[in-house]
Structure formats: C-alpha cells, structure tokens
PDB file of C-alpha atoms in Angstrom:
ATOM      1  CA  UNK A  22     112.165 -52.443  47.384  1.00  0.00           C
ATOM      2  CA  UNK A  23     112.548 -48.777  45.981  1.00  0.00           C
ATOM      3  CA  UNK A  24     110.210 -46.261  44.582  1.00  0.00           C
ATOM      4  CA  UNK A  25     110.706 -47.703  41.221  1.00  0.00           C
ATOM      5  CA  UNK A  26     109.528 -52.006  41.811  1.00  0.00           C
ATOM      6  CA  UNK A  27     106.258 -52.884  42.154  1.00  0.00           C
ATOM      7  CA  UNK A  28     106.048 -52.240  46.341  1.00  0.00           C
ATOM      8  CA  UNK A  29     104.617 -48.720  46.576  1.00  0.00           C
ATOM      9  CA  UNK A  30     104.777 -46.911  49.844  1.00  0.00           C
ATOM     10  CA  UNK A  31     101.562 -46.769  52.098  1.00  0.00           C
ATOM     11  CA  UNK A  32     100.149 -43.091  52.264  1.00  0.00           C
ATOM     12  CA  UNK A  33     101.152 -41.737  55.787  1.00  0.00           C
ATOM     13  CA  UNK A  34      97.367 -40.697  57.476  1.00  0.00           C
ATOM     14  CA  UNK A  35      97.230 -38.407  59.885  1.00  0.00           C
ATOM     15  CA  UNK A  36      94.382 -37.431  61.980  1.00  0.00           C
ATOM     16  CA  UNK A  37      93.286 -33.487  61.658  1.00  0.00           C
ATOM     17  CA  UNK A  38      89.836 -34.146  63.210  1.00  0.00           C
ATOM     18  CA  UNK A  39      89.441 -31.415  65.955  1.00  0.00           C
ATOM     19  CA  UNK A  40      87.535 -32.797  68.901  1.00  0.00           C
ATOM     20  CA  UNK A  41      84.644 -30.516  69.722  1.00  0.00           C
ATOM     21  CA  UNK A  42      83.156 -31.890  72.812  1.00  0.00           C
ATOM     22  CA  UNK A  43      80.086 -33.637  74.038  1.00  0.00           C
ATOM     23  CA  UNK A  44      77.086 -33.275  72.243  1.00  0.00           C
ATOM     24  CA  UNK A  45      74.797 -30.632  74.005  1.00  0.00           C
ATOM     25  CA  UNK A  46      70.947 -32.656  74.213  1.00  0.00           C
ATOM     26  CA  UNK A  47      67.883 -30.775  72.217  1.00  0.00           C
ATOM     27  CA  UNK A  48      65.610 -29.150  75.097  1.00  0.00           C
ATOM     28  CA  UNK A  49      62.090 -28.763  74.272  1.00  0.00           C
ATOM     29  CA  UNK A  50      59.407 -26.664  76.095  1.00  0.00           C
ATOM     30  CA  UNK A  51      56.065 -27.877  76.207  1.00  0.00           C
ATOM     31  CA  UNK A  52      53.370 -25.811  74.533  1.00  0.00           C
ATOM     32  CA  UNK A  53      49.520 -25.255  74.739  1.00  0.00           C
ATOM     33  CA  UNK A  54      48.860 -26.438  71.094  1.00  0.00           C
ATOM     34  CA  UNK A  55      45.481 -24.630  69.651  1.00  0.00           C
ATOM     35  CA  UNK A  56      43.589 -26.898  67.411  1.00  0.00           C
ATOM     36  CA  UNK A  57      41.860 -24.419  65.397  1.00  0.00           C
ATOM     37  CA  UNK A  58      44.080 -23.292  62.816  1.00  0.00           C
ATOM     38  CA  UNK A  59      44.454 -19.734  62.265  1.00  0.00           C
ATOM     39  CA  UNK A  60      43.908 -19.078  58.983  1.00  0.00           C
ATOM     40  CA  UNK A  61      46.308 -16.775  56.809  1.00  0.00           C
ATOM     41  CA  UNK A  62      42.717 -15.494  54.899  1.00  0.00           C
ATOM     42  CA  UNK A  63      39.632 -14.915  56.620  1.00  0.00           C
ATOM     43  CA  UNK A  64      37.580 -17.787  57.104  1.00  0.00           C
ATOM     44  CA  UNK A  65      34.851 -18.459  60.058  1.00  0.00           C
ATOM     45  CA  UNK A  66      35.804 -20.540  62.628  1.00  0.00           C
ATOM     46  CA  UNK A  67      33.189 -22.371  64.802  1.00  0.00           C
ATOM     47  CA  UNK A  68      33.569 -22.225  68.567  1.00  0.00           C
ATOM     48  CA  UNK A  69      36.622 -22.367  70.374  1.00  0.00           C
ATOM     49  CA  UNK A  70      36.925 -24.717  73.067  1.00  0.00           C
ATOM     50  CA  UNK A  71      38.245 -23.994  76.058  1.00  0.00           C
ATOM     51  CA  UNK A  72      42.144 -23.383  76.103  1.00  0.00           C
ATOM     52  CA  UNK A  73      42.558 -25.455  79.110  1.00  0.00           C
ATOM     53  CA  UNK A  74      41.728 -28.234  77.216  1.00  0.00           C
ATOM     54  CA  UNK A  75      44.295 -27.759  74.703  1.00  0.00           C
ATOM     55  CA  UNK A  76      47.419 -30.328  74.232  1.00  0.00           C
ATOM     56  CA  UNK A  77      50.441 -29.314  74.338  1.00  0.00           C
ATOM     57  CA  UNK A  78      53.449 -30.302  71.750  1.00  0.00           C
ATOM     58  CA  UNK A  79      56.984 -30.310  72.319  1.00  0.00           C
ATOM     59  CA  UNK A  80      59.273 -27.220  70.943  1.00  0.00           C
ATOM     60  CA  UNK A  81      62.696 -26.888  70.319  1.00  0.00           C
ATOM     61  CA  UNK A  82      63.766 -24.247  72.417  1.00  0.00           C
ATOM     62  CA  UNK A  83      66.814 -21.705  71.042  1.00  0.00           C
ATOM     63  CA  UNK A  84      69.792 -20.535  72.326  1.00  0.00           C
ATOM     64  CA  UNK A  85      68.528 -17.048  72.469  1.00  0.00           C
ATOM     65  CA  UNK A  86      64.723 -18.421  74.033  1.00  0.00           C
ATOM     66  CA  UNK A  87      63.469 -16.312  77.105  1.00  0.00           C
ATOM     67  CA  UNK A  88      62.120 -19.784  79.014  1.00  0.00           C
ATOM     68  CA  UNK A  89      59.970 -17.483  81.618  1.00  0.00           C
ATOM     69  CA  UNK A  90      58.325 -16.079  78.053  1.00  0.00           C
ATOM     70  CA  UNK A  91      58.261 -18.854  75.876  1.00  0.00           C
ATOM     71  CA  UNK A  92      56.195 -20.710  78.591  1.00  0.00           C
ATOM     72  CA  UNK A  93      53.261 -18.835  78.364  1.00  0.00           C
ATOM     73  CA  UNK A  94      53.505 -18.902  74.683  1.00  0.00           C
ATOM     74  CA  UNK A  95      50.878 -21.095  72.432  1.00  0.00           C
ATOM     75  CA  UNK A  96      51.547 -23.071  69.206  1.00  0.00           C
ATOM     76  CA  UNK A  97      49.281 -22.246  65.857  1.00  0.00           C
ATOM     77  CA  UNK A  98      49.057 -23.572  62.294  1.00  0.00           C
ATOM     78  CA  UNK A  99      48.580 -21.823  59.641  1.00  0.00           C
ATOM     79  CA  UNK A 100      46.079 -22.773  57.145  1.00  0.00           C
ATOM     80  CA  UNK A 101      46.399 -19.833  53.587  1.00  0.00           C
ATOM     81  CA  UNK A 102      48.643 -17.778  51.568  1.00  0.00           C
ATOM     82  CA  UNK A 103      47.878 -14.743  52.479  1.00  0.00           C
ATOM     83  CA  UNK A 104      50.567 -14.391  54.821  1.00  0.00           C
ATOM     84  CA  UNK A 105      53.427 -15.391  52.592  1.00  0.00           C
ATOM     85  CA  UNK A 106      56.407 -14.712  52.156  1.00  0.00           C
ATOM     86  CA  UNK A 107      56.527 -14.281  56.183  1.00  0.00           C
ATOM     87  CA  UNK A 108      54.405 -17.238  56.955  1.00  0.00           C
ATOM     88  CA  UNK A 109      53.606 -20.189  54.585  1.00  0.00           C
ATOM     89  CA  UNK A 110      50.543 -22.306  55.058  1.00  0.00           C
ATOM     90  CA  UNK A 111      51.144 -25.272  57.395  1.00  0.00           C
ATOM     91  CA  UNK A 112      53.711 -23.817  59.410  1.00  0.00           C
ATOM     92  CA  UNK A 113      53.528 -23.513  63.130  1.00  0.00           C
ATOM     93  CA  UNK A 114      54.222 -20.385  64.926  1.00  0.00           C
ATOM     94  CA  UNK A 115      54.614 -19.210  68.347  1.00  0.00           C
ATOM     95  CA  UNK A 116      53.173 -16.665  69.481  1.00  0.00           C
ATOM     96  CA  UNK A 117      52.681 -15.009  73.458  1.00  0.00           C
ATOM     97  CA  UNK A 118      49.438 -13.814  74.590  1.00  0.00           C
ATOM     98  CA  UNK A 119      48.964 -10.056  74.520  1.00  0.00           C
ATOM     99  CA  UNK A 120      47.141  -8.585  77.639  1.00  0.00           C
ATOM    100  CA  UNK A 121      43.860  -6.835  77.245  1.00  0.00           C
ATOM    101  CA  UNK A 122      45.065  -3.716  78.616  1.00  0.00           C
ATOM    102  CA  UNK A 123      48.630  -3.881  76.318  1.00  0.00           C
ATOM    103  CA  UNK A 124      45.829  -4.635  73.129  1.00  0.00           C
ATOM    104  CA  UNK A 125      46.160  -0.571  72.076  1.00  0.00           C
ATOM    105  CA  UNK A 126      50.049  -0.484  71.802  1.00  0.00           C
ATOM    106  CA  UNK A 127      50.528  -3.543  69.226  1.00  0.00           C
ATOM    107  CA  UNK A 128      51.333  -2.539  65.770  1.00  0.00           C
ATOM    108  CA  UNK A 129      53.480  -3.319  62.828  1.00  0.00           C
ATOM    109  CA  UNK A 130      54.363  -6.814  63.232  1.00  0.00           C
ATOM    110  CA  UNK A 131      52.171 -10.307  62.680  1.00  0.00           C
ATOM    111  CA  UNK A 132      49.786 -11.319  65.509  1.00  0.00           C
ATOM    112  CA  UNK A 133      47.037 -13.759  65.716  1.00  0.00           C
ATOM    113  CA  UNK A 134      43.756 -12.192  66.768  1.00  0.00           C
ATOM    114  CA  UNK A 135      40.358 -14.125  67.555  1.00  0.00           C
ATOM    115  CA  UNK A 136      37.584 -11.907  66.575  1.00  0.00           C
ATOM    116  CA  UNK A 137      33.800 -12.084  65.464  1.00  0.00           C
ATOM    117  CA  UNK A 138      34.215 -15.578  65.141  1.00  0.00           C
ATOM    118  CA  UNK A 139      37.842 -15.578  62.779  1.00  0.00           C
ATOM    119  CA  UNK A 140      41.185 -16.872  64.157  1.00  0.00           C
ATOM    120  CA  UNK A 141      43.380 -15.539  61.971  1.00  0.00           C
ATOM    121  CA  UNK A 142      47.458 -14.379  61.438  1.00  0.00           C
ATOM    122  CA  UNK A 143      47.717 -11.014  60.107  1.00  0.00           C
ATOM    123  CA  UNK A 144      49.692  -8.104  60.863  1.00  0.00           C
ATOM    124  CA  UNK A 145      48.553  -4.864  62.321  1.00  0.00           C
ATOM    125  CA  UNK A 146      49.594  -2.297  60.616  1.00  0.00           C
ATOM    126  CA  UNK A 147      47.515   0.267  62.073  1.00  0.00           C
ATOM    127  CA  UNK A 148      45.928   0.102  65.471  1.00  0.00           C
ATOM    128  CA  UNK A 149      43.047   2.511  66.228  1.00  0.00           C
ATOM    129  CA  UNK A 150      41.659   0.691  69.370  1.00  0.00           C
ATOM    130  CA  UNK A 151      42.470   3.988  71.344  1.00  0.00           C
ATOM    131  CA  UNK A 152      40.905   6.473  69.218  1.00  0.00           C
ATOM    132  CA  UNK A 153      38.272   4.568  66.763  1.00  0.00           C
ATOM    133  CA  UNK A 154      38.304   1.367  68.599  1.00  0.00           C
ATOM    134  CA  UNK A 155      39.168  -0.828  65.398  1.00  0.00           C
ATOM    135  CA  UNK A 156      42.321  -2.824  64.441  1.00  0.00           C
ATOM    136  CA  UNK A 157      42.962  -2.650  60.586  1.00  0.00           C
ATOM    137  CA  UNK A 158      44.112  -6.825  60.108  1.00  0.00           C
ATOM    138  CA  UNK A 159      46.149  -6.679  56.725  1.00  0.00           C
ATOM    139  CA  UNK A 160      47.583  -9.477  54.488  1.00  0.00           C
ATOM    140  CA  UNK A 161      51.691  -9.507  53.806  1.00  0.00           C
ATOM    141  CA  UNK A 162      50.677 -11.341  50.070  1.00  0.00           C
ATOM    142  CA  UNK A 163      48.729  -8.522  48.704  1.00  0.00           C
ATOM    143  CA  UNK A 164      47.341 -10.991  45.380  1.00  0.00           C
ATOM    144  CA  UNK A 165      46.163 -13.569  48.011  1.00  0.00           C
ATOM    145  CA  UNK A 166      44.461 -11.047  51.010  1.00  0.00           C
ATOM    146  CA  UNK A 167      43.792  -7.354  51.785  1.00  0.00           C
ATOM    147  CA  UNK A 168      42.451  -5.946  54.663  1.00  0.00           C
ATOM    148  CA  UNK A 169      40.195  -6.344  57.243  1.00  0.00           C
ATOM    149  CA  UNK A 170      38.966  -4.250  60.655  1.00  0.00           C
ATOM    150  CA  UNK A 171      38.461  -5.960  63.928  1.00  0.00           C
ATOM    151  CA  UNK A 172      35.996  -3.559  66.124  1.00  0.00           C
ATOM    152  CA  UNK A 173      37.611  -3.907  69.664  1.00  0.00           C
ATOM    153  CA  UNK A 174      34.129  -5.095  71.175  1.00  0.00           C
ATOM    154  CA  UNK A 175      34.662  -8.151  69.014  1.00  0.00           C
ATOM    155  CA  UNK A 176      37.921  -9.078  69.694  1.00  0.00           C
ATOM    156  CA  UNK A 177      38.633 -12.238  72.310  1.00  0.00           C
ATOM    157  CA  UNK A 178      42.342 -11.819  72.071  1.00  0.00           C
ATOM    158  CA  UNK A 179      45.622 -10.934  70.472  1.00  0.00           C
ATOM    159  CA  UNK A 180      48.769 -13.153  70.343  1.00  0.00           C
ATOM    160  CA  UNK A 181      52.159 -11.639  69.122  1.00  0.00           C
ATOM    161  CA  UNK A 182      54.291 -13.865  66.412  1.00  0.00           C
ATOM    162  CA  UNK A 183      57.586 -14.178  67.841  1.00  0.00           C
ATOM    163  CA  UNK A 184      58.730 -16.981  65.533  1.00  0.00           C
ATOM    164  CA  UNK A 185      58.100 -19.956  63.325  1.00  0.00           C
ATOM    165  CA  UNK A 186      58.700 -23.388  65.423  1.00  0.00           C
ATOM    166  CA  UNK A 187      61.375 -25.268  64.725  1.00  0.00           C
ATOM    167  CA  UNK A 188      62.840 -22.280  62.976  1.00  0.00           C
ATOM    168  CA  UNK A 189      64.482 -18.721  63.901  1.00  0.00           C
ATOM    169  CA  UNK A 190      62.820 -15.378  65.136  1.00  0.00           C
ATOM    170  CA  UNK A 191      60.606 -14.004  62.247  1.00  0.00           C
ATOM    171  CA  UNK A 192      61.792 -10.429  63.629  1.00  0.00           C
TER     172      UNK A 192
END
C-alpha cells in the first residue's frame, strides 16, 4: 500500500553507537588507614596506637597517581568544619608522611600534624620551626576555627594533603 492507506512505513534505524573499547578495571592501592580521626577543630585525642597496627582500606588510584608515592601515603577522616570549603567533615584524605628533617620547609597548603596530644588537618600558613621553632596551624573556615601554634618539641609528625579519596587533587 502507499503513503496514504493505513500501512505506514517502518522507521529505517541505524546504528551511530561508536564502539569505545574494553572497559579499563578500577585499580586500588592499599592504604594504612588511621583510626583516630583528625579533627578539622582542635580537640584532644587520647593515645595513638601504634601505626603498624593500622588497617589498611582500598583506594581508587588516578590516572595521574605517582604509585611509588601514593604507597607510603595514609588515609584520615575528618571529623569538623573548620576546614571547609577545602575539606568537609567525614571525608577521607590522603596524605604522605613528611620527614622530620623536610618538617621546616612545609608551608601554605593543608597538612595533618600530631602534636601535644591533637591530630588535626589544618594548613600552615606560616612555618617558624627554623627560626622560633613553632608552626602557626590555621583554620580555612574562619567562623568555625582560628589559629593555633604547634612548638616543634611537641610535634610527632606532619603529613601533607595531597587529595580527598575517591576524589581529585585538592591542589
């Protein structure tokens, strides 16, 4: 029958799907996972137990991911506000140890540092461990934090913030 009965003509489908390949597989490192959360306002902590006891939790690892680095890199949750808008409160960041000796050199960027019994994620805005031996520990929400100094014979250790997990770099 024509156009113009009651048979119509089937749409003609075509297929413009572009194959893209095989699906690449997720890799995950495997993290030391710190139990303590480091808290975005400072709070006491008790004692830490020992980091070789630590678990260790799976974590996405990015295109752009250093694997030699990220290895020796350890997972923290945030617990506060006083971090925001660069790190919310129950996130989980990375972060790689900082050696002892590399301690005087960190600055302007968000590190966790253990200290007179705190854990806590702040960034260091200005570091005076070579001169006055203090770190000056300040809040990114300035409503929900301020400022705090860490005498260098109290701190334990420093870890640098590379990134949130399961999310990009934070720098």
């Amino acid at each position: 029958m024509g156009k113009g009965g009651g048979e119509q003509e089937k749409p003609k489908i075509t297929n413009t799907a572009i194959p893209l390949g095989p699906a690449v597989p997720q890799m995950y490192a495997h993290l030391r996972f710190v139990p303590i959360v480091a808290r975005a306002t400072f709070a006491e902590m008790g004692d830490s137990p020992n980091p070789d006891e630590f678990d260790t939790i799976a974590v996405p690892i990015q295109p752009n991911d250093d694997l030699q680095r990220l290895e020796k890199c350890w997972v923290f949750e945030v617990n506060g506000d006083s971090m925001e808008p660069t790190v919310h409160h129950g996130q989980r960041i990375i972060a790689e140890p900082v050696n002892e000796g590399d301690w005087e050199y960190q600055s302007d960027r968000v590190y966790v540092v253990s200290y007179a019994g705190y854990l806590v994620v702040k960034r260091i805005k200005t570091n005076h461990l070579r001169t006055k031996h203090y770190l000056e520990l300040w809040s990114d929400n300035e409503k929900k934090g301020g400022m705090k100094v860490a005498q260098r014979g109290e701190i334990k250790g420093i870890w640098k913030v590379l990134r949130l997990d399961r999310a990009p770099e934070i720098y």
